[in-house]
Short mmCIF file of C-alpha atoms and ligand atoms in Angstrom, two decimals:
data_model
loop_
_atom_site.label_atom_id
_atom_site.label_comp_id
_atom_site.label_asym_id
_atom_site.label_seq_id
_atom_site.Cartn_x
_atom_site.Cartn_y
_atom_site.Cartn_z
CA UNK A 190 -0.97 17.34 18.79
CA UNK A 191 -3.44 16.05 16.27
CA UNK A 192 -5.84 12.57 17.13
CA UNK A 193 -5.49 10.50 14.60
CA UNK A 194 -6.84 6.77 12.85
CA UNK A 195 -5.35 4.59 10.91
CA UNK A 196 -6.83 1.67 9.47
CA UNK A 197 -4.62 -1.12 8.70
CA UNK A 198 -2.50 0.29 11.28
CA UNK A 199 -1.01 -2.86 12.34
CA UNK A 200 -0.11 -3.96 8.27
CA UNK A 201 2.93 -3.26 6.60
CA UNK A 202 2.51 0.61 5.41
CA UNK A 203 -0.03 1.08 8.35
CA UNK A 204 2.43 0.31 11.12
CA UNK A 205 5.49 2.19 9.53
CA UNK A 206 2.52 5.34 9.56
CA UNK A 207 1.78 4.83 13.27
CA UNK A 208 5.55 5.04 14.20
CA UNK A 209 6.30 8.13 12.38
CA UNK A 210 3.16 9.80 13.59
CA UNK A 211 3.85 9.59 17.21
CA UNK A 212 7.28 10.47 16.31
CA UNK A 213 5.93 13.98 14.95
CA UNK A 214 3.64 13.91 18.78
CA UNK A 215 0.64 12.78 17.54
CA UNK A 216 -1.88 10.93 19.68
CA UNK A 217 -2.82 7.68 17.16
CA UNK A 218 -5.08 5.01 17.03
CA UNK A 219 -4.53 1.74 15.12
CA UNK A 220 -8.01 -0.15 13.93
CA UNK A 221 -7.14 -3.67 12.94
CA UNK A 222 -8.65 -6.96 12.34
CA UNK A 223 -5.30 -8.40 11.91
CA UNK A 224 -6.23 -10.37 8.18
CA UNK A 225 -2.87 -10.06 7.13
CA UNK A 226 -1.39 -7.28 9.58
CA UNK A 227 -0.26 -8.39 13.14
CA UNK A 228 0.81 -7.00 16.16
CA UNK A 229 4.09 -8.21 16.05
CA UNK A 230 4.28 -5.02 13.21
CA UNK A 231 3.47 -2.41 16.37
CA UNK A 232 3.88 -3.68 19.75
CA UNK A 233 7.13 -1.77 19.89
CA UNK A 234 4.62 1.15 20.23
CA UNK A 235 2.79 -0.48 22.92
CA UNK A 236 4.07 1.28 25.27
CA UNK A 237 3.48 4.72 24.22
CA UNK A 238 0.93 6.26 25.84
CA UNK A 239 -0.33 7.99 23.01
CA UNK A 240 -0.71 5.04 20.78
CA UNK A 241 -4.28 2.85 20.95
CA UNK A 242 -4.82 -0.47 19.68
CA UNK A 243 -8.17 -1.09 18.45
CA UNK A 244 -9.31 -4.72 16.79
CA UNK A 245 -12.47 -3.93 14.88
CA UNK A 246 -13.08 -4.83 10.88
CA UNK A 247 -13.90 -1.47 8.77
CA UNK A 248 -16.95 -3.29 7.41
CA UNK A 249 -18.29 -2.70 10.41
CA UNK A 250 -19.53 0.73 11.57
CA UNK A 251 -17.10 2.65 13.77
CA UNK A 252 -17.29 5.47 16.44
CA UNK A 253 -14.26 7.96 17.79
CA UNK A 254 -13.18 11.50 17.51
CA UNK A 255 -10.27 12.43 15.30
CA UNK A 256 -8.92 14.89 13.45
CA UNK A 257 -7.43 12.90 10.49
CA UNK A 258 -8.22 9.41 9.12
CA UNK A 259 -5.78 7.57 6.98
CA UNK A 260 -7.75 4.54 5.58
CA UNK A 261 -5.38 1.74 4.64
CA UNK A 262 -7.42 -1.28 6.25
CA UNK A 263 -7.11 -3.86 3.08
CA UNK A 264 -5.45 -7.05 2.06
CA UNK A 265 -2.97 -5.77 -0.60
CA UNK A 266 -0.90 -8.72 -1.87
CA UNK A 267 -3.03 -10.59 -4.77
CA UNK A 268 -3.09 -14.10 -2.99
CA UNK A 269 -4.56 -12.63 0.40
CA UNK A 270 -6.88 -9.60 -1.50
CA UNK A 271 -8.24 -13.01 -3.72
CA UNK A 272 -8.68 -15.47 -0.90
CA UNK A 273 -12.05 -14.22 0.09
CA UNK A 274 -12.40 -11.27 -2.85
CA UNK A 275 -16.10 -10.81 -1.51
CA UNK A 276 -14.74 -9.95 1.77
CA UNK A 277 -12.27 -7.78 -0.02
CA UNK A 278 -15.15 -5.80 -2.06
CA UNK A 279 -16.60 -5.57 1.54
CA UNK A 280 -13.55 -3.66 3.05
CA UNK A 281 -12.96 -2.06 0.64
CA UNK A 282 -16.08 -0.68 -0.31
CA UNK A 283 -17.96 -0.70 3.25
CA UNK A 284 -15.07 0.23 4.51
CA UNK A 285 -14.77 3.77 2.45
CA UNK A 286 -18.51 4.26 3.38
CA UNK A 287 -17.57 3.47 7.37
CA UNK A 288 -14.56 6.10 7.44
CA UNK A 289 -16.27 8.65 5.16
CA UNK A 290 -19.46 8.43 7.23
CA UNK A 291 -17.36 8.58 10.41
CA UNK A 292 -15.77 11.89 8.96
CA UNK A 293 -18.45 13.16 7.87
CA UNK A 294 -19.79 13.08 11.10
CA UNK A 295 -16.97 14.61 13.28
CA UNK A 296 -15.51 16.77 10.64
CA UNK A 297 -12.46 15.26 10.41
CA UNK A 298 -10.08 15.05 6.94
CA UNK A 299 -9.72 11.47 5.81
CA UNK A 300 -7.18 9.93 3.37
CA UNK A 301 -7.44 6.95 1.01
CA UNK A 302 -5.06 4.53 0.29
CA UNK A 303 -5.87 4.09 -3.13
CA UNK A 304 -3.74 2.12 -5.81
CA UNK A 305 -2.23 2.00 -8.97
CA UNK A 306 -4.24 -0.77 -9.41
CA UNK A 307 -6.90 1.60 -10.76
CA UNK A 308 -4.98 1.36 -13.67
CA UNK A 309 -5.06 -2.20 -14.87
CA UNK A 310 -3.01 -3.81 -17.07
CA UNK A 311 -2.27 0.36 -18.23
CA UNK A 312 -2.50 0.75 -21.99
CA UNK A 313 -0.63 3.92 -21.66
CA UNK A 314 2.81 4.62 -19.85
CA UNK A 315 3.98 5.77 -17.76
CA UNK A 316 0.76 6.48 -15.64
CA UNK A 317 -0.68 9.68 -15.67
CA UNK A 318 -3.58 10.36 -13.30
CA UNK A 319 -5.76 11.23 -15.59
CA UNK A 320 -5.67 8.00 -17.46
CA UNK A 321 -9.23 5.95 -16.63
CA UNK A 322 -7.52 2.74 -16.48
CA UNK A 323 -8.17 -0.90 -18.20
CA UNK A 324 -9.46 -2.74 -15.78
CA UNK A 325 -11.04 -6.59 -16.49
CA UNK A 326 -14.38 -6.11 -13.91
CA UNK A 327 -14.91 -9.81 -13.91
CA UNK A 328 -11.01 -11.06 -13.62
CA UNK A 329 -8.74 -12.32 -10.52
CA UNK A 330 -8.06 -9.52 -9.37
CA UNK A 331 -11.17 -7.14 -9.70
CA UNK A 332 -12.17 -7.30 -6.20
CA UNK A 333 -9.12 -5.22 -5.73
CA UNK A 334 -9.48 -3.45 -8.24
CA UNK A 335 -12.97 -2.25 -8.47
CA UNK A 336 -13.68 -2.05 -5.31
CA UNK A 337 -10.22 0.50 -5.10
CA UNK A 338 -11.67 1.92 -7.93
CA UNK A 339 -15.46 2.50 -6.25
CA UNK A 340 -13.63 3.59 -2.62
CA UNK A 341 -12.30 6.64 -5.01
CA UNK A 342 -16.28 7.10 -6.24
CA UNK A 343 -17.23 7.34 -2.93
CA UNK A 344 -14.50 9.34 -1.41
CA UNK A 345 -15.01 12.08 -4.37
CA UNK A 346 -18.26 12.10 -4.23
CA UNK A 347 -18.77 12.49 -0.34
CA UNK A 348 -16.55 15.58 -0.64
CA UNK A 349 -18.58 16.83 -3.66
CA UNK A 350 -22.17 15.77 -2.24
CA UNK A 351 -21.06 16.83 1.63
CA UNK A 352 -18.10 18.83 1.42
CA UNK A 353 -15.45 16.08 3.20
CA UNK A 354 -12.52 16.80 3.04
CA UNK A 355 -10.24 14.03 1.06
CA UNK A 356 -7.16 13.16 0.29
CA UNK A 357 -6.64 10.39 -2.63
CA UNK A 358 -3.14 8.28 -2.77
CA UNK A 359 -2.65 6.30 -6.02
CA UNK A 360 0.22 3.93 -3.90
CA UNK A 361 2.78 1.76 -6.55
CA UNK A 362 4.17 -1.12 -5.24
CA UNK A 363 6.01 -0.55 -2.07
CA UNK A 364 8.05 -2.48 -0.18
CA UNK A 365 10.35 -2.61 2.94
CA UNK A 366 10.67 -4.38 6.29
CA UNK A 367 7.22 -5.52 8.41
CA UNK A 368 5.79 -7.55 4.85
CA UNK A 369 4.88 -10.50 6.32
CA UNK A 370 7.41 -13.12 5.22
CA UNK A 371 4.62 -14.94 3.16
CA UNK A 372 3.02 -11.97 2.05
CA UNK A 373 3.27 -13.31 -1.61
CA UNK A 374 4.19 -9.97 -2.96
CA UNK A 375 7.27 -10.01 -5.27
CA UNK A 376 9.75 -8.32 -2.98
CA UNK A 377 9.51 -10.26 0.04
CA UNK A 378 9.15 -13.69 -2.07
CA UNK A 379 12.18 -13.27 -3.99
CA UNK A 380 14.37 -12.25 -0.60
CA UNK A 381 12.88 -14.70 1.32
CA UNK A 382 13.29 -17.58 -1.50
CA UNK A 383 16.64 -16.23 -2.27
CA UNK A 384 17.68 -16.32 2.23
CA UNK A 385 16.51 -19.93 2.32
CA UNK A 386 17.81 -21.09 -0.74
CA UNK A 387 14.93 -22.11 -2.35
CA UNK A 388 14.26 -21.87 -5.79
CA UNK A 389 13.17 -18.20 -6.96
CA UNK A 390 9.24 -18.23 -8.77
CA UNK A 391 9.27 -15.86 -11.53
CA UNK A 392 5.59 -15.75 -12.96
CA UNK A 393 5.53 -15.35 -16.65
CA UNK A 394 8.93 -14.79 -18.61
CA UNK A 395 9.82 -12.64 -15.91
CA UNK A 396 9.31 -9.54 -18.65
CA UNK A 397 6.51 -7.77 -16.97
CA UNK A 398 7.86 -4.45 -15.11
CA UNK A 399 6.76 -2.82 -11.79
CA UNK A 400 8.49 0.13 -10.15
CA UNK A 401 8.91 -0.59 -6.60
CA UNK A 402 8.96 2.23 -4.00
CA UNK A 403 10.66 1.81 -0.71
CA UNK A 404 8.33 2.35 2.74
CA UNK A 405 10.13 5.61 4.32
CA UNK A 406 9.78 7.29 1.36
CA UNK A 407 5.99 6.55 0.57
CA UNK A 408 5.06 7.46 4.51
CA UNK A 409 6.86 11.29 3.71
CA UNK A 410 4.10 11.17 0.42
CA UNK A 411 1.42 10.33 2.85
CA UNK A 412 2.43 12.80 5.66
CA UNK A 413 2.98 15.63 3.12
CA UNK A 414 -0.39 15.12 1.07
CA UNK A 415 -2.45 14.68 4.29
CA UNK A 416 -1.07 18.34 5.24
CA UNK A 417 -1.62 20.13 1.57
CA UNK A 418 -4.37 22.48 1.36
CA UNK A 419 -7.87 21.65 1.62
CA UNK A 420 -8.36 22.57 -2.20
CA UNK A 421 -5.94 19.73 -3.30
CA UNK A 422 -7.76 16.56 -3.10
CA UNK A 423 -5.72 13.74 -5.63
CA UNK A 424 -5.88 11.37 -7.01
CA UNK A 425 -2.19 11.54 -6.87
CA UNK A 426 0.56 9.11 -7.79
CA UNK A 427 3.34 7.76 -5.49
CA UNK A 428 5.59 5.63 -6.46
CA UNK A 429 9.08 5.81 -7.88
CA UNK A 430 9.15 5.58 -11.63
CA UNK A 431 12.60 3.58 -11.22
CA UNK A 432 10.97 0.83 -13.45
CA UNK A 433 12.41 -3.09 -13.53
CA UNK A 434 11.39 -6.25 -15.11
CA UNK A 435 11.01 -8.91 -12.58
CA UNK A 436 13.54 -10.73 -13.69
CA UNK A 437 15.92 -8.03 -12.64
CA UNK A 438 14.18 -8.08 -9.62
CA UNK A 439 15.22 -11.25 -9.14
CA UNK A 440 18.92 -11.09 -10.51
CA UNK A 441 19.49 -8.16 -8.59
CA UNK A 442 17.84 -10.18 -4.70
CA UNK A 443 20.30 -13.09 -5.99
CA UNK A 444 23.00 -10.55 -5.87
CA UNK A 445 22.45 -8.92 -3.22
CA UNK A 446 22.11 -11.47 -0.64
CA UNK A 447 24.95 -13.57 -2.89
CA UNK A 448 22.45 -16.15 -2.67
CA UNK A 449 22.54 -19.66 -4.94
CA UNK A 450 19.22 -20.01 -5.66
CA UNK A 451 18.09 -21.54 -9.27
CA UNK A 452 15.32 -19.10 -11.08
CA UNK A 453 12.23 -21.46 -11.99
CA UNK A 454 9.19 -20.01 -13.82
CA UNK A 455 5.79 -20.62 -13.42
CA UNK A 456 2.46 -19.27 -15.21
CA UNK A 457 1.32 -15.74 -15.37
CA UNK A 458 -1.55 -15.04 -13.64
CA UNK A 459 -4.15 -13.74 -15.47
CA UNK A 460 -4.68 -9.71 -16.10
CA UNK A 461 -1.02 -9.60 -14.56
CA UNK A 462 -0.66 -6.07 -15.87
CA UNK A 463 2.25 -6.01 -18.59
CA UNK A 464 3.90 -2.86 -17.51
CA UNK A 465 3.55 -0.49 -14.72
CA UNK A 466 5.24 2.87 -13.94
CA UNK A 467 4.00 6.31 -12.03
CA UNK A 468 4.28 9.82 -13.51
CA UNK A 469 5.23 11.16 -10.18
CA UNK A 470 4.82 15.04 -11.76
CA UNK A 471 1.59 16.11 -9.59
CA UNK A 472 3.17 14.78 -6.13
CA UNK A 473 6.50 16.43 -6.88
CA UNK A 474 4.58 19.84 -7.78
CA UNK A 475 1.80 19.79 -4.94
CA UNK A 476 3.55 18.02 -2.46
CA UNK A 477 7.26 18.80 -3.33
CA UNK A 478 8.34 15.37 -3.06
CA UNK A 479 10.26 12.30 -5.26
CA UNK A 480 11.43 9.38 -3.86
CA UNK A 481 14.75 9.35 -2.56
CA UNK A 482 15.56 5.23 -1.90
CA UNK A 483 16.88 3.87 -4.75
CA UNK A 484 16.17 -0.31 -5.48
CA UNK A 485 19.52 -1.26 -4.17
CA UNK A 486 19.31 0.35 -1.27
CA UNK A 487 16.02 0.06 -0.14
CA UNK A 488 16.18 -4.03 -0.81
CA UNK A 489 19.78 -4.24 1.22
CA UNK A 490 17.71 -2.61 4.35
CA UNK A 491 14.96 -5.23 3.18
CA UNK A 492 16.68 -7.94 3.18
CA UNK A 493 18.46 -7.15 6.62
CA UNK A 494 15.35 -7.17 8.07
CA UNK A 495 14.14 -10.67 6.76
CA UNK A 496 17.79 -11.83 7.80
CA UNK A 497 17.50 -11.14 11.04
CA UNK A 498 13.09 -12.26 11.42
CA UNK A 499 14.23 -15.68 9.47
CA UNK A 500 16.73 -16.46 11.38
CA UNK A 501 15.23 -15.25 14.75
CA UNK A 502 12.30 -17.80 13.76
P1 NAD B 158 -1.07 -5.18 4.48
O1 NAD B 158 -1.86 -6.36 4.05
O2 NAD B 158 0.22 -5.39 5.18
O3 NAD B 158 -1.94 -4.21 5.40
C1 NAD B 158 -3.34 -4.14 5.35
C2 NAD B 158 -3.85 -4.07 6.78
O4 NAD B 158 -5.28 -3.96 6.75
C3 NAD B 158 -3.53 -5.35 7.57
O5 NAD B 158 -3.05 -5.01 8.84
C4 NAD B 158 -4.88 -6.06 7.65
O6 NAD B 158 -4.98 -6.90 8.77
C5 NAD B 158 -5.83 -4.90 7.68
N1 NAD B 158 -7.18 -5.23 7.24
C6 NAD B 158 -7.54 -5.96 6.14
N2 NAD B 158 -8.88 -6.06 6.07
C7 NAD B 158 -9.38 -5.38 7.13
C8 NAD B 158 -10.68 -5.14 7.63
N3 NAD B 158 -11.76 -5.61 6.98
N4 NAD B 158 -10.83 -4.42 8.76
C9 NAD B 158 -9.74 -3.94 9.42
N5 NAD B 158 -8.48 -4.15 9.02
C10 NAD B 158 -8.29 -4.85 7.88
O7 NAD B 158 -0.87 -4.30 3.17
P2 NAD B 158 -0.08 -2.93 2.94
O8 NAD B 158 0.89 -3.16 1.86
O9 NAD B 158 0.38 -2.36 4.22
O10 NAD B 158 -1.23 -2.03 2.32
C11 NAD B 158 -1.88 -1.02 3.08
C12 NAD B 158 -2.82 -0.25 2.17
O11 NAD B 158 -2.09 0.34 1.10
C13 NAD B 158 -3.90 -1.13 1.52
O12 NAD B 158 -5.12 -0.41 1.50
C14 NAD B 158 -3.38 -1.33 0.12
O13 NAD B 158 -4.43 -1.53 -0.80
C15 NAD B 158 -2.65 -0.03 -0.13
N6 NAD B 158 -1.61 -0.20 -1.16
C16 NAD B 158 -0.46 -0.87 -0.89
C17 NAD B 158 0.49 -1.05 -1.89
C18 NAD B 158 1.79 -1.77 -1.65
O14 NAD B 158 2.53 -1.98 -2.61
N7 NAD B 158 2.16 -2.14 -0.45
C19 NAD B 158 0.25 -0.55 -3.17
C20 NAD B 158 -0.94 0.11 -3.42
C21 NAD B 158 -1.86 0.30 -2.40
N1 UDP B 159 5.67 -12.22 -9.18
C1 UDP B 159 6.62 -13.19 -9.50
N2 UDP B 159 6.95 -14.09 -8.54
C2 UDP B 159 6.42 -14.07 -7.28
C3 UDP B 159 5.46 -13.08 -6.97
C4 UDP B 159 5.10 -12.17 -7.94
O1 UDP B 159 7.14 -13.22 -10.61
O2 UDP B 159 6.80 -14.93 -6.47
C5 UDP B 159 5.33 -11.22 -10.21
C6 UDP B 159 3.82 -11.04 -10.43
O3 UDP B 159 3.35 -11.97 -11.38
C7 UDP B 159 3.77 -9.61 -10.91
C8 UDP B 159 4.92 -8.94 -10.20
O4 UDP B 159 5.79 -9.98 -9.76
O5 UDP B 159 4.01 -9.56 -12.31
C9 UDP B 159 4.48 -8.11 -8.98
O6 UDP B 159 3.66 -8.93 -8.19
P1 UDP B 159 3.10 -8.48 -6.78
O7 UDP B 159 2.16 -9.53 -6.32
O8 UDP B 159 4.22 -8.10 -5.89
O9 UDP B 159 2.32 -7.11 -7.07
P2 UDP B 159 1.26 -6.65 -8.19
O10 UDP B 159 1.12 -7.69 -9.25
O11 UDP B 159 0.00 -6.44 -7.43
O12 UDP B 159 1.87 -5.42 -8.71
#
């Protein structure tokens, strides 16, 4: 039985890690300031005895003994990373500093949710790690993105400069049950627009791809590269290279749910990147793992879930 931390443990990716960890007998802690997670996500772990609920924000120094950190304390849908984006430079960069401090400390391995973010609006595809990115540093969406892209700085260079041991995860958009209904993300907008009714809001011409990666499967990525040797470090890509426009997206919710919803389209945001889709080579060869959900599953399991939370509401 390991000790181990989450951050962002009560958020959507965060609270699907805490469940499968105590699953596998693992004592865990969840370190919250509930932003945009909520305990609603884990208080059907509440009553584990093994599970702890902390509230604390990462910007803010923190003290415990663990074996394993997973660092995923950070608002990832654009409108809640953009509502404060100093705050979300903050987490994201104090944050690193506060867990890689922490396991530098108590010798403890620690894992970074990174993103594919890192990439931009990619000028090459699919997405090879090795690619630097094309990021805009003074855009929307660069407190996300640069201060993703400085968390990785600092996690590689605490292991270089101190000899922690790190784990990098380059996540693609994921999606499953527990987002929060008004996340804003593109998954749980469509189902819930498309369960109520409401008009569907495609952004742009509804051309712009993303290849969406279903929760369970993402969780076995994180399990499996937390548990590789010490020697293999990242930055690795997971996602599932399934790659859609949004408008299929969107055609494919309306099906699904047999909704009659009317698509409406309204402007791009800016640096909306164009295209994005993972090389998933590395994580199948160091971590022997591919995604197994395909979209139309993984969105009928999705969209059960907002059934039942919209109409429990
Ligand atoms: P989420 O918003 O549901 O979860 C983030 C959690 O972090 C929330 O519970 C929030 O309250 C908490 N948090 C935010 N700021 C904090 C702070 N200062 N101190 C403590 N807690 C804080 O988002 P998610 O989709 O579960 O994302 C989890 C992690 O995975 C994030 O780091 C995100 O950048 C990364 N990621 C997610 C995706 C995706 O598609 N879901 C893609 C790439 C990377
Ligand atoms: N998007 C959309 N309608 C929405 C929300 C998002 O068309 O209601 C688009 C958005 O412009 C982007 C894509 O869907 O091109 C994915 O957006 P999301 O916020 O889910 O993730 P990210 O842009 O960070 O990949």
């Amino acid at each position: 039985m390991k000790k181990i931390l989450v951050t962002g443990g009560a958020g959507f990716i965060g609270s699907h890690l805490c469940e499968r960890l105590l699953e596998a007998g693992h004592e865990v802690v969840s370190l919250d300031n509930y932003f945009t997670g909520s305990k609603k996500n884990i208080v059907h772990l509440m009553d584990n005895p093994y599970f702890e609920v902390i509230r604390h924000d990462v910007t803010m120094p923190f003290f415990i003994e663990v074996d394993e950190i997973y660092n995923l304390a950070c608002p990832a849908s654009p409108i809640h990373y953009q509502y404060n984006a100093i705050k979300t430079v903050k987490t994201s960069v104090m944050g690193a500093i506060n867990m890689l401090g922490l396991a530098k400390r108590i010798k403890a391995k620690v894992l970074q949710a990174s993103t594919s973010e890192v990439y931009g609006d990619p000028k090459i595809h699919p997405q090879t790690e090795d690619y630097w990115g094309h990021v805009n540093p003074i855009g929307e969406r660069a407190c996300y993105d640069e201060g993703k892209r400085v968390a990785e700085t600092l996690f590689i260079n605490y292991h270089r400069q101190n000899d922690v041991r790190i784990k990098i995860a380059r996540i693609f958009n994921t999606y499953g049950p527990r987002m929060h209904p008004h996340d804003g993300r593109v998954v749980s907008n469509f189902i819930v627009q498309a369960l109520n009714g409401e008009d569907i809001t495609i952004f742009g011409d509804g051309q712009q791809t993303r290849s969406f990666q279903y929760v369970d499967d993402l969780v076995d990525a994180l399990l499996l590269l937390m548990n590789t040797e010490d020697d293999f470090i990242g930055p690795v890509n997971l996602g599932n290279p399934d790659e859609f426009t949004i408008m299929e997206l969107a055609n494919k919710v309306i099906e699904l749910t047999g909704s009659n919803s009317q698509l409406i389209f309204n402007p791009l945001p800016s640096d909306d990147p164009m295209q994005r889709q993972p090389d998933i080579s590395l994580a199948k060869k160091q971590l022997g793992w591919e995604p197994e959900i395909r979209l139309e599953e993984g969105l009928k399991k999705t969209i059960v879930y907002f059934d039942q939370l919209l109409s429990s509401s």
